[in-house]
mmCIF file of C-alpha atoms in Angstrom:
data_model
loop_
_atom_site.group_PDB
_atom_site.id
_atom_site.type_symbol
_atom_site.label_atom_id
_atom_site.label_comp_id
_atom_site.label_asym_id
_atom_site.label_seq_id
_atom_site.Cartn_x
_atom_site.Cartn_y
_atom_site.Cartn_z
ATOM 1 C CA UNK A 951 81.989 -32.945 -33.958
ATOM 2 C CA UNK A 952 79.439 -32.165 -31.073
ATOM 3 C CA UNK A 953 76.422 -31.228 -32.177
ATOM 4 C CA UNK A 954 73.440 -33.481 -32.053
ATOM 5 C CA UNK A 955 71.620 -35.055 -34.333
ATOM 6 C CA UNK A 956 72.839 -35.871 -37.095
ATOM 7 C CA UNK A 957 73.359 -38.949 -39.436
ATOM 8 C CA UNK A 958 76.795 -40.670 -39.597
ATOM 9 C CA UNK A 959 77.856 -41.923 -42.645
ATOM 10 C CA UNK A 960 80.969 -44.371 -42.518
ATOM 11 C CA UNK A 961 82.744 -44.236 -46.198
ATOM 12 C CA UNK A 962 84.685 -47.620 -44.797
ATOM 13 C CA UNK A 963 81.660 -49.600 -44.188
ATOM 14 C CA UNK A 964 79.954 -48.057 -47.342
ATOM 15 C CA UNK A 965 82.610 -49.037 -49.827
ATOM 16 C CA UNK A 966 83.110 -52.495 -48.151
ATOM 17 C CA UNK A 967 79.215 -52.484 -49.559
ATOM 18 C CA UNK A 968 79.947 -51.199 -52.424
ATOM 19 C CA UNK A 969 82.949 -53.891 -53.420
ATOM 20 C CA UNK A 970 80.611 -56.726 -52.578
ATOM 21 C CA UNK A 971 78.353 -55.206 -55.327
ATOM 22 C CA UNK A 972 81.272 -54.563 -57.763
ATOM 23 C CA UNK A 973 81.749 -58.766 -56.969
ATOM 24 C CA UNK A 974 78.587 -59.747 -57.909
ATOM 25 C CA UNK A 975 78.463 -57.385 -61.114
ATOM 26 C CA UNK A 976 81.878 -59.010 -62.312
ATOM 27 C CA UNK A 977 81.113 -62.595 -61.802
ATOM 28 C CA UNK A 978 77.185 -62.479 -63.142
ATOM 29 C CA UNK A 979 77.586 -59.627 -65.768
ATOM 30 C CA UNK A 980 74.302 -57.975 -64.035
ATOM 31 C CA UNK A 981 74.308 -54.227 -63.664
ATOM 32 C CA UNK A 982 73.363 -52.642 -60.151
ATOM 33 C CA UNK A 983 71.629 -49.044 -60.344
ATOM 34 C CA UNK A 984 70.991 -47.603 -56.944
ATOM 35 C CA UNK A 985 67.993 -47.650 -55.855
ATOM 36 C CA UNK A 986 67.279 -43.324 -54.429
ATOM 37 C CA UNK A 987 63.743 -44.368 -52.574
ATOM 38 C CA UNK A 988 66.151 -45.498 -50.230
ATOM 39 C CA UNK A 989 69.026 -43.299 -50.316
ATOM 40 C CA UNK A 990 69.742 -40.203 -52.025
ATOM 41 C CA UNK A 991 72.412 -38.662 -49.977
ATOM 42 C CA UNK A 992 74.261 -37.176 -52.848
ATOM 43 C CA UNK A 993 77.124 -36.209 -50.795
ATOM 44 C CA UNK A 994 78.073 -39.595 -50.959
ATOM 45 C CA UNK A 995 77.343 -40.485 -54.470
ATOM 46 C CA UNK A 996 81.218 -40.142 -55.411
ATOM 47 C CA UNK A 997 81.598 -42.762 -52.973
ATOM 48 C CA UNK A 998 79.205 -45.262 -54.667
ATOM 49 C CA UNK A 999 79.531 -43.884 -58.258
ATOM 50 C CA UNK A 1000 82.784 -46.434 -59.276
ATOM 51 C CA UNK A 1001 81.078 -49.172 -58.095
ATOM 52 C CA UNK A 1002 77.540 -48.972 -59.303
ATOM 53 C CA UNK A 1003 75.791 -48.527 -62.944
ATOM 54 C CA UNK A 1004 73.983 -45.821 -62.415
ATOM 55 C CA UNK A 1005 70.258 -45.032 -60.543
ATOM 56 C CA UNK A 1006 66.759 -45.790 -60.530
ATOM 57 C CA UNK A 1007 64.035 -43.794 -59.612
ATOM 58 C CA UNK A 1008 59.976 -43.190 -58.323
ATOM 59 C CA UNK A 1009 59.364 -39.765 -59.356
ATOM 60 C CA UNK A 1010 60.273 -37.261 -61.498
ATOM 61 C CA UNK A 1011 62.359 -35.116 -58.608
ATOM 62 C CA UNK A 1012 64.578 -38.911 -57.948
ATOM 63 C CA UNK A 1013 65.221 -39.310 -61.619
ATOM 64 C CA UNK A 1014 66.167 -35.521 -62.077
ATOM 65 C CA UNK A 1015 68.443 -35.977 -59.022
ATOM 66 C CA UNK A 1016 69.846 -39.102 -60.307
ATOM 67 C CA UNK A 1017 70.901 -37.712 -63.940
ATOM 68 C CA UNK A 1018 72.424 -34.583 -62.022
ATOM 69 C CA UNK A 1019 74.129 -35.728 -59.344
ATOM 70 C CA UNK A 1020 75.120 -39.783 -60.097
ATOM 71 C CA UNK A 1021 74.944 -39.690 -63.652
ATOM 72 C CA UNK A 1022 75.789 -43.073 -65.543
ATOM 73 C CA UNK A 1023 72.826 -44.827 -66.301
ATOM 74 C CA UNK A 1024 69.735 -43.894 -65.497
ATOM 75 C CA UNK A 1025 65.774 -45.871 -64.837
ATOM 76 C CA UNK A 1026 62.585 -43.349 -64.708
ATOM 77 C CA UNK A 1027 59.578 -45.143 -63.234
ATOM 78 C CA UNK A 1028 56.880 -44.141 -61.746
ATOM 79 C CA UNK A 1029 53.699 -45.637 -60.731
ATOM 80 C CA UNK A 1030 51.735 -42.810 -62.938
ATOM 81 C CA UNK A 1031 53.325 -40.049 -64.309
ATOM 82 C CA UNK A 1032 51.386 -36.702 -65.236
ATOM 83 C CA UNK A 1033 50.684 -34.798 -68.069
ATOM 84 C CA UNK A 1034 53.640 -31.860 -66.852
ATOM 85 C CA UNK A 1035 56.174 -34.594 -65.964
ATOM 86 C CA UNK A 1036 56.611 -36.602 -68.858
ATOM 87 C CA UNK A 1037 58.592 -34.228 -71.171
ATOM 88 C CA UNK A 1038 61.244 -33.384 -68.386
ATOM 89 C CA UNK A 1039 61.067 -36.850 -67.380
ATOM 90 C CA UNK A 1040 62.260 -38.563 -71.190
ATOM 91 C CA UNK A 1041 64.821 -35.583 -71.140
ATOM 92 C CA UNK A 1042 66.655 -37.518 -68.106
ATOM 93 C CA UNK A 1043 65.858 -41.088 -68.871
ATOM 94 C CA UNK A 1044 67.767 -43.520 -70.265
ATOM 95 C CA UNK A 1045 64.845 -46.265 -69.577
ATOM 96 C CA UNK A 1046 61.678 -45.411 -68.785
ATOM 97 C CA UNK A 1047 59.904 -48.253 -66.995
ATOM 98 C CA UNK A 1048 55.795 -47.716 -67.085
ATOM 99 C CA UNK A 1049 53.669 -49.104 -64.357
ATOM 100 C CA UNK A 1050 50.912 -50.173 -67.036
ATOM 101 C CA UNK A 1051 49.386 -50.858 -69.906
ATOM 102 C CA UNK A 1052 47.328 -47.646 -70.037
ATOM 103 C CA UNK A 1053 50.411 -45.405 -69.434
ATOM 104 C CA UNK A 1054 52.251 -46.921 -71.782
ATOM 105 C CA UNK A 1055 49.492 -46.214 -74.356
ATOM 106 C CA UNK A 1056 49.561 -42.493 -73.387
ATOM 107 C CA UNK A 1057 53.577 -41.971 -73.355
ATOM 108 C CA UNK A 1058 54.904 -44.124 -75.047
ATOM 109 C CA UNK A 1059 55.356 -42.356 -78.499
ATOM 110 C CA UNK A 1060 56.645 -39.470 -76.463
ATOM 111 C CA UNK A 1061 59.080 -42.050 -75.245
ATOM 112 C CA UNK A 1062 60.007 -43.900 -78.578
ATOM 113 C CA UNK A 1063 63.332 -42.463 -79.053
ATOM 114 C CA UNK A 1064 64.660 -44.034 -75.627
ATOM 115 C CA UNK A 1065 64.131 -47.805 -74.352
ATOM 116 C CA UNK A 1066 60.956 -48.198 -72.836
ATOM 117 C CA UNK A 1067 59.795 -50.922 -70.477
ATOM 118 C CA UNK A 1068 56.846 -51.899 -68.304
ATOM 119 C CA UNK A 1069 56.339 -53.224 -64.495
ATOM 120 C CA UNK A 1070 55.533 -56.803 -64.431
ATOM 121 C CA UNK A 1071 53.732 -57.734 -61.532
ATOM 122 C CA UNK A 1072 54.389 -61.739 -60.857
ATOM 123 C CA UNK A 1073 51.193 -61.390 -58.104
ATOM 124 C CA UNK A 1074 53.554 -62.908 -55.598
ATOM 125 C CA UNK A 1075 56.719 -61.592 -53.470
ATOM 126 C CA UNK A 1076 58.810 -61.863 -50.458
ATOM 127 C CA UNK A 1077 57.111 -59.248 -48.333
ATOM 128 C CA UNK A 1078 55.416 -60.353 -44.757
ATOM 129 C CA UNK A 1079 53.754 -56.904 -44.550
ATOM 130 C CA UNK A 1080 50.779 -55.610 -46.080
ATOM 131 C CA UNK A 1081 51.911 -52.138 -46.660
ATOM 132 C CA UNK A 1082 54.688 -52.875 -48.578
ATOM 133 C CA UNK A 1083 53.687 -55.779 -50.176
ATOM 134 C CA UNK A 1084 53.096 -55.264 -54.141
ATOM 135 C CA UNK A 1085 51.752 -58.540 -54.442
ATOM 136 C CA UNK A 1086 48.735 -57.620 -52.264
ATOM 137 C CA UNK A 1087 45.277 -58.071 -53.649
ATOM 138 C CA UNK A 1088 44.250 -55.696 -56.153
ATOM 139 C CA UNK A 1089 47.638 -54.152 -56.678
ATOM 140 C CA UNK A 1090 48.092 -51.575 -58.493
ATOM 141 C CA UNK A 1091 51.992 -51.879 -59.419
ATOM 142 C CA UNK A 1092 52.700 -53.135 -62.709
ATOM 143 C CA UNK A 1093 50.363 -55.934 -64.892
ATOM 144 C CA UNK A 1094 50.636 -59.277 -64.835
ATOM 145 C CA UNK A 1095 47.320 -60.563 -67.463
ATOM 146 C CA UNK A 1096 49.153 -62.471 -70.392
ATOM 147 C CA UNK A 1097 47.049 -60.454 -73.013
ATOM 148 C CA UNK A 1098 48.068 -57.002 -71.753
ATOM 149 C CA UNK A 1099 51.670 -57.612 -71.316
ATOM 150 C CA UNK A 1100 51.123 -59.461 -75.485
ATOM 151 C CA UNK A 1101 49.426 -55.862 -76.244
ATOM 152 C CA UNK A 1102 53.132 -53.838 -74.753
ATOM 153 C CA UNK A 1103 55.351 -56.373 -76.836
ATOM 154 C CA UNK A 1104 56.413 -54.344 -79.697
ATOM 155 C CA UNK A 1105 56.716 -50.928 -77.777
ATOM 156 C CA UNK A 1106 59.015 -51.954 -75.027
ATOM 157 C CA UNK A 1107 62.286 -53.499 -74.487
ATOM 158 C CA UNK A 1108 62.557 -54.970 -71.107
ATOM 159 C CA UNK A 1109 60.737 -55.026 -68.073
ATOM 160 C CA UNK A 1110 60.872 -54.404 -64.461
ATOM 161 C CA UNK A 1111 59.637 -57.129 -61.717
ATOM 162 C CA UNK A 1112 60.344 -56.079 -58.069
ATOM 163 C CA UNK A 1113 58.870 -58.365 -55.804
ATOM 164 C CA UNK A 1114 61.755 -58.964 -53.216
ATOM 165 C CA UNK A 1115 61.412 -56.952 -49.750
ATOM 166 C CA UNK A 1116 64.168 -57.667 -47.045
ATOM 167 C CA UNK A 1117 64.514 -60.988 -48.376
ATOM 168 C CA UNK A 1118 68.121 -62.303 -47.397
ATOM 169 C CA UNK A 1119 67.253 -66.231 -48.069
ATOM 170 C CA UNK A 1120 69.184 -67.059 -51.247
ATOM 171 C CA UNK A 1121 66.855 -70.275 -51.659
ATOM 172 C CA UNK A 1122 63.770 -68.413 -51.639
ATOM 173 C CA UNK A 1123 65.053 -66.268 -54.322
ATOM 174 C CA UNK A 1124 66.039 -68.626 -56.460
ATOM 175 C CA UNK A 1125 62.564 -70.582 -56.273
ATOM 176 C CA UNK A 1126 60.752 -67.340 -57.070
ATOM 177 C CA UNK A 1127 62.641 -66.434 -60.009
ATOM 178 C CA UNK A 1128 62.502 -70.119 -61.127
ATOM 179 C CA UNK A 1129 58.387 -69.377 -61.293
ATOM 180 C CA UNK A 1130 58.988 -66.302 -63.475
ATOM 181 C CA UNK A 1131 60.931 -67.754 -65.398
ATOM 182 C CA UNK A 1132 58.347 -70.754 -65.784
ATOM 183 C CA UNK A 1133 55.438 -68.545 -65.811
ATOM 184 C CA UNK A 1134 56.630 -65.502 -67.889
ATOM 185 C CA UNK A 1135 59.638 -67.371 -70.395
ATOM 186 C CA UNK A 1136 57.770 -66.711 -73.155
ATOM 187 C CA UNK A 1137 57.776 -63.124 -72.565
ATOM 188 C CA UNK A 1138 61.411 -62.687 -71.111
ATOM 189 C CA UNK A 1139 63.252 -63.951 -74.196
ATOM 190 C CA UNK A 1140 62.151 -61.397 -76.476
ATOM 191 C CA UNK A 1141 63.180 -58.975 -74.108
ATOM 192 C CA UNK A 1142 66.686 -57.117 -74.026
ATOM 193 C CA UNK A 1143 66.799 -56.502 -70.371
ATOM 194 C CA UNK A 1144 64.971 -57.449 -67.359
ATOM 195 C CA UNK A 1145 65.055 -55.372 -63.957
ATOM 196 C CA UNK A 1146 64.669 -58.039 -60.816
ATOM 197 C CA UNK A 1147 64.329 -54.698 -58.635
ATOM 198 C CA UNK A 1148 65.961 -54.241 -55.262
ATOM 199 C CA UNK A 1149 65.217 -56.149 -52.081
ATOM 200 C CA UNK A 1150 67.485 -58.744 -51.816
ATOM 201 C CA UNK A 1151 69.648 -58.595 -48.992
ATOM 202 C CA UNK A 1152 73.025 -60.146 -50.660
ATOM 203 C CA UNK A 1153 75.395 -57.247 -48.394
ATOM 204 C CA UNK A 1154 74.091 -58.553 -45.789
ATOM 205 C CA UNK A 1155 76.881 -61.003 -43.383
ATOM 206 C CA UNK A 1156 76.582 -65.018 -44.819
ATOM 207 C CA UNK A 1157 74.696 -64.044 -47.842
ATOM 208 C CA UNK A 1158 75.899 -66.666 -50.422
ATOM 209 C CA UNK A 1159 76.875 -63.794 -52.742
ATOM 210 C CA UNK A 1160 78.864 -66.054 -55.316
ATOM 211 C CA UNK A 1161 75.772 -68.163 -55.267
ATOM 212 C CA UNK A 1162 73.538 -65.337 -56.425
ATOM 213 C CA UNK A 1163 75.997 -64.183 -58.755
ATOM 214 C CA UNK A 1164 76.021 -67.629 -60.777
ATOM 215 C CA UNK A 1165 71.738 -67.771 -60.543
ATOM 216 C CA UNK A 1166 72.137 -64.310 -62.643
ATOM 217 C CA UNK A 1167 74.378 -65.544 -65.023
ATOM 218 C CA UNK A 1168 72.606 -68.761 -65.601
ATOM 219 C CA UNK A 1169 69.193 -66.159 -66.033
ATOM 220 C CA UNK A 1170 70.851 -63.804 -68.225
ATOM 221 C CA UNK A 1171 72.428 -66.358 -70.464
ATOM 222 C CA UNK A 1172 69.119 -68.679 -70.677
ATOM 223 C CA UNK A 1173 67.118 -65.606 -71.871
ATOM 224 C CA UNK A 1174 69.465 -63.515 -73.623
ATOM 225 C CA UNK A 1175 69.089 -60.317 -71.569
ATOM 226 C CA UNK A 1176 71.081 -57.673 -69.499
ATOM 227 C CA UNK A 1177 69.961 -58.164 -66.164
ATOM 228 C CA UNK A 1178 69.526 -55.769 -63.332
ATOM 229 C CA UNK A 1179 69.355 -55.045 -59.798
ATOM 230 C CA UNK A 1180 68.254 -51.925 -57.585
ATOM 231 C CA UNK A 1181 69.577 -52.390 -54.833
ATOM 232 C CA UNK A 1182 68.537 -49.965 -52.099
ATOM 233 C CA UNK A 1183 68.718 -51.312 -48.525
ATOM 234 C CA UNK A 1184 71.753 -53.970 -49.833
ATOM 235 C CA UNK A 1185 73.445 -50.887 -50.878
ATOM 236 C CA UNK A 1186 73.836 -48.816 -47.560
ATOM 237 C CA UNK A 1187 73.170 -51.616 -44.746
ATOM 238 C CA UNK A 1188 74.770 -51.316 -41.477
ATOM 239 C CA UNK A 1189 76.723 -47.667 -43.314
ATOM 240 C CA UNK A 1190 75.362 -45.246 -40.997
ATOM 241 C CA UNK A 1191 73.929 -44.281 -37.639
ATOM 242 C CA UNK A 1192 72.060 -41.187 -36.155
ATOM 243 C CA UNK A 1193 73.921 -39.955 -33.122
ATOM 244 C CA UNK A 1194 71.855 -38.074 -30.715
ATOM 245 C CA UNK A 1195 72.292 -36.440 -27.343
ATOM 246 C CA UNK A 1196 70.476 -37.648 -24.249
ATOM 247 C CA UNK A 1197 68.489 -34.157 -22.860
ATOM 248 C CA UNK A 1198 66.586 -35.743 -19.668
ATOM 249 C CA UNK A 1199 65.895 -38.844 -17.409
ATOM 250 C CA UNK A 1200 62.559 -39.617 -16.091
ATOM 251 C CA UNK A 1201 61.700 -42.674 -14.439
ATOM 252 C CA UNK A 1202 57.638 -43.222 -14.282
ATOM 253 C CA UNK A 1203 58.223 -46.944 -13.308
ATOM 254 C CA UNK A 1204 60.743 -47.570 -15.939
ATOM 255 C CA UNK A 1205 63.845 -45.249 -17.012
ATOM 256 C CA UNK A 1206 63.260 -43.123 -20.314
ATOM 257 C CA UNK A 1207 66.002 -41.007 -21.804
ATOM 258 C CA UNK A 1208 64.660 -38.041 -23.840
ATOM 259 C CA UNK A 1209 66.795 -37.278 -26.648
ATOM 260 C CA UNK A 1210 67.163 -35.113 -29.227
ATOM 261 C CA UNK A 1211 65.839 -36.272 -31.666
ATOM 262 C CA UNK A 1212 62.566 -38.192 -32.618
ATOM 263 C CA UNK A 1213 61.423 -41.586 -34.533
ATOM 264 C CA UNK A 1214 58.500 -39.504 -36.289
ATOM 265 C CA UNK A 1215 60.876 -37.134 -38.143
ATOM 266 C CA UNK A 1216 63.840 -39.103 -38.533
ATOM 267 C CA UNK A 1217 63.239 -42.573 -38.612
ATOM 268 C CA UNK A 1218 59.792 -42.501 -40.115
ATOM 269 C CA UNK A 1219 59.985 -45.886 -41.246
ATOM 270 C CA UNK A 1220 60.308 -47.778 -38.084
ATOM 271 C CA UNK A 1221 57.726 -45.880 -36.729
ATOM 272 C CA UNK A 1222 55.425 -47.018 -39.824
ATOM 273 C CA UNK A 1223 56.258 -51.167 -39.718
ATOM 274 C CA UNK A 1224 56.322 -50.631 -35.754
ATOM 275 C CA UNK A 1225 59.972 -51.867 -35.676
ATOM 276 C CA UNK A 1226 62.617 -51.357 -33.127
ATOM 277 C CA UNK A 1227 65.734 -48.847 -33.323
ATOM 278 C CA UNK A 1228 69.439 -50.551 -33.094
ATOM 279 C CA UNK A 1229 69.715 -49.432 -29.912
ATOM 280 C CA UNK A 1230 72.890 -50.477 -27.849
ATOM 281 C CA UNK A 1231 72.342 -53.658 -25.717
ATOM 282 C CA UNK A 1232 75.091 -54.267 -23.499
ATOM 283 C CA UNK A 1233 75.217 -53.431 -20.133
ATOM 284 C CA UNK A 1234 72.780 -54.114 -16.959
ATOM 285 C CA UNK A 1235 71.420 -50.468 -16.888
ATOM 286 C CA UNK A 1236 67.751 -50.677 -18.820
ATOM 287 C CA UNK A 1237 66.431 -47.373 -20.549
ATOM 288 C CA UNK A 1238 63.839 -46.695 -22.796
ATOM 289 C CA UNK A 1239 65.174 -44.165 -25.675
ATOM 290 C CA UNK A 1240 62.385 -41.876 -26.290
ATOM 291 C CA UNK A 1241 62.049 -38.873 -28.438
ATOM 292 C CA UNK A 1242 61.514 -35.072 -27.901
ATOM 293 C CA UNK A 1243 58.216 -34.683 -30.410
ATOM 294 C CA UNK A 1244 54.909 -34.606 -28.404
ATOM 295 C CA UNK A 1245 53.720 -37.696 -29.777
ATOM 296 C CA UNK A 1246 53.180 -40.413 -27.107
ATOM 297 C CA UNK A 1247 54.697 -43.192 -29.367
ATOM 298 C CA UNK A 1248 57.422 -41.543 -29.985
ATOM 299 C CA UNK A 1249 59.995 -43.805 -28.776
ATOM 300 C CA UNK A 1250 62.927 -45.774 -30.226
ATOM 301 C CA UNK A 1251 63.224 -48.487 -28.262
ATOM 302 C CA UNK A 1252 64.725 -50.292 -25.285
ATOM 303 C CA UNK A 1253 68.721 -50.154 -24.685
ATOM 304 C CA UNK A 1254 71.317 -51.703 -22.175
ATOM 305 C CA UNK A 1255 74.433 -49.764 -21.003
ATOM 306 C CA UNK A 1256 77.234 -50.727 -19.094
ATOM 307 C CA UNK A 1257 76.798 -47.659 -16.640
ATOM 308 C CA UNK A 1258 74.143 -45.278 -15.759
ATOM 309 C CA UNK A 1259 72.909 -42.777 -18.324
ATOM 310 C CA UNK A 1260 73.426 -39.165 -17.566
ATOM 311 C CA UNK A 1261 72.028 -35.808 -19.273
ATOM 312 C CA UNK A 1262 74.657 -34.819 -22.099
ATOM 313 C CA UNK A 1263 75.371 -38.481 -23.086
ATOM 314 C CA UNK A 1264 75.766 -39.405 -26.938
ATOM 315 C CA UNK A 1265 73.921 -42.347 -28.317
ATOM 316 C CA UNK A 1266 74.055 -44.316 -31.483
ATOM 317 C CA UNK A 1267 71.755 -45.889 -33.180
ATOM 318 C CA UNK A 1268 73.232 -48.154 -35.773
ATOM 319 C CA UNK A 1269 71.860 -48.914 -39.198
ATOM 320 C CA UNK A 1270 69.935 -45.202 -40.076
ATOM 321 C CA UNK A 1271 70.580 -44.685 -43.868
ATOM 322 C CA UNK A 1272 67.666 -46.795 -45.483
ATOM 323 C CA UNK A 1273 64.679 -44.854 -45.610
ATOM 324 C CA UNK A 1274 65.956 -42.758 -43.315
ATOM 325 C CA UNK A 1275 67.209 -39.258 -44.543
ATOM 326 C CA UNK A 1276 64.732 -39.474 -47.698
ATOM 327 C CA UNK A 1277 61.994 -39.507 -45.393
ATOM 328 C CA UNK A 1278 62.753 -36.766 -42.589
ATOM 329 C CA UNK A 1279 60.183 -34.198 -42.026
ATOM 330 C CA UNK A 1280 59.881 -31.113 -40.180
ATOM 331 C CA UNK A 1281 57.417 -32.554 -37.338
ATOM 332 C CA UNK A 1282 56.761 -30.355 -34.381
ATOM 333 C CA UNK A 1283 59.846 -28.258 -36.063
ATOM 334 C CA UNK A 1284 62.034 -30.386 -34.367
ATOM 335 C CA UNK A 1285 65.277 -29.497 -35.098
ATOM 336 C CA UNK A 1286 66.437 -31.507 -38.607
ATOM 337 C CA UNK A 1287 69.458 -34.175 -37.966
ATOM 338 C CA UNK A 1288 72.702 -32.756 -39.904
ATOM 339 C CA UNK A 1289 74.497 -35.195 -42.328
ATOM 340 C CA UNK A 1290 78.240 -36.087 -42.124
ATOM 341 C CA UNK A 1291 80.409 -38.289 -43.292
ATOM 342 C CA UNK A 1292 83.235 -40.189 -41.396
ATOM 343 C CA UNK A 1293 86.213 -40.467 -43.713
ATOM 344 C CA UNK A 1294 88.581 -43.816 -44.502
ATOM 345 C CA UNK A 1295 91.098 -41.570 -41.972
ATOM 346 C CA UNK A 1296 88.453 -40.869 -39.385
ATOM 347 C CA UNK A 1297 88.043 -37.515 -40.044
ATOM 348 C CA UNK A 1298 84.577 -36.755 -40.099
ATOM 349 C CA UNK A 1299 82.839 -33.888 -42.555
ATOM 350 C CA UNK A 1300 79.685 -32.164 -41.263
ATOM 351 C CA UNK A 1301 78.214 -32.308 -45.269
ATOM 352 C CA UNK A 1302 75.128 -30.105 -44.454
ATOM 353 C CA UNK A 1303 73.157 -28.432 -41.570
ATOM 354 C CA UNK A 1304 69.358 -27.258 -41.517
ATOM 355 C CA UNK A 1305 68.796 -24.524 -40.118
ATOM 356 C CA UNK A 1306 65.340 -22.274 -39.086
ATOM 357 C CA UNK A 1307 65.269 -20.548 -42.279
ATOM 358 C CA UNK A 1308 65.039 -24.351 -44.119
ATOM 359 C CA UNK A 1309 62.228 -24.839 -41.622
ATOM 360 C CA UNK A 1310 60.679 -21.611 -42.885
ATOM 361 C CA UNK A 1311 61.275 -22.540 -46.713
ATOM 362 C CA UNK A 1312 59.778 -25.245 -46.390
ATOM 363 C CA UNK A 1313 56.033 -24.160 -45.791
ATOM 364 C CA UNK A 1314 54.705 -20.742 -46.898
#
């Protein structure tokens, strides 16, 4: 397979993933619904499908896509849904999860005839950036007042608290969920389930996963609920790179290798938390890996290579499935990456190319 870019999906490294989440559902009896904000490469769901409960979702297209293409169990939430969405929305769900008070109000006898839950905001997290922080000040994801969450009681069944972001320390968790459970106990066990959301980096290499298996348990069984992760990131870490071609060398006091593809369209997400590519990094030959869009900052990075870089070179760059391929775009109508998947043989399957008319279809 020659053609550049596209996104590399390894089905060895994915299912090595996917067994350390099958551990942790075994030993703490928590369920783990994949989190599609972060990944909805369906192409791969069969893949994930024996190892996971089911999905969770942010809008009504991620839910729909969900019911249709993973099946199992399935989370709606959204922080507001509209008027037109709800019916549809109920007609996937197995849970719908309501970001407040207000909605709940609104939907909820719509919604009486599956379980219904509500965000609960804790008003602090793991997050050391602003944007993504939902503990910020004057949040507006999920409630937190005692009185309002007393008003939900006898409409809802569980409730959803995500409040972890990249958050691979195993004591911090443990702390945190030690205040909900001080602050919120009251609450929790007359619940049936409780959602502890996604961001907790227990794939990643070290993470004390038996630890955090037994901290579930011990939560589950001290409340009397199901318990649940999302896990997005911690489902497809390290699973995938975007392999692009190197089209020209310039050298305006430092090398640059244009390639063909770009940070704004395909790796959105670095570009918004300013973060660095997984470039390669061994080698004395220095090269900054810029992209082919005309903004200025669109670059990936610096990267190290054992030899000089010449036009028609592949690169790499490691770790591109989080946030990644659900956030593409058609900027500068720059050509769109393909998707494939590399096989447990090593065969690899180009899953799906975009082409001009795509392009096209997407605007009018």
């Amino acid at each position: 397979m020659s053609d550049t870019p596209f996104y590399l999906i390894d089905e060895a490294r994915l299912r090595e993933n996917m067994r350390k989440i099958e551990r942790l559902r075994e030993r703490s009896g928590a369920k783990a619904l994949l989190a599609l904000k972060c990944f909805a490469t369906w192409s791969a769901f069969d893949i994930m499908k024996p190892y996971m409960d089911g999905t969770t979702s942010s809008s009504l297209f991620e839910l729909h896509l969900g019911r249709e293409k993973f099946g199992k169990e399935t989370h709606a939430y959204s922080v507001a849904w509209a008027d037109g969405e709800i019916d549809e929305a109920i007609g996937y769900a197995d849970k719908i999860i309501f970001n407040s008070l207000s909605q709940l109000d609104r939907f909820g006898d719509k919604a009486a005839h599956i379980e219904r839950g509500l965000r609960l905001n804790p008003r602090f997290s793991t997050s050391g950036f602003d944007l993504a922080d939902p503990a910020r000040p004057f949040s507006r994801l999920g409630e937190w007042d005692a009185e309002r969450l007393e008003a939900a009681m006898d409409r809802i069944s569980g409730v959803m608290i995500h409040y972890n972001c990249e958050n691979a320390d195993f004591a911090l968790f443990d702390h945190q969920l030690s205040r909900i459970e001080a602050e919120f106990g009251d609450i929790l066990k007359r619940l049936k389930w409780v959602s502890l959301g996604g961001g907790i980096h227990f794939t990643g290499d070290d993470y004390p996963l038996d630890a955090l298996a037994d901290r579930l348990k011990k939560f589950s069984e001290d409340f009397d609920v199901q318990a649940y992760l999302e896990p997005g990131e911690a489902s497809i870490t390290q699973t995938a790179s975007l392999e692009v071609t190197v089209l020209d060398i310039l050298d305006n006091g430092k090398k640059i290798a244009i390639v063909d593809s770009s940070i704004e369209a395909h790796m959105l997400d670095l570009l918004i938390y300013r973060e660095t590519a997984k470039l390669p990094q061994q080698g004395e030959y220095e090269y900054q890996i810029a992209g082919k869009t005309c903004l200025a900052g669109d670059i990936f990075g610096e990267a190290r290579f054992d030899k000089p870089l010449e036009i028609g070179d592949r690169i790499s760059i490691a770790d591109a499935a989080g946030y990644t391929m659900v956030k593409k775009n058609w900027f500068n109508g720059v050509a769109m990456p393909a998707i494939a998947i590399r096989r447990e043989d090593g065969n690899i399957d180009r899953i799906r190319d975009f082409t001009y008319e795509d392009y096209r279809a997407s605007l009018s």
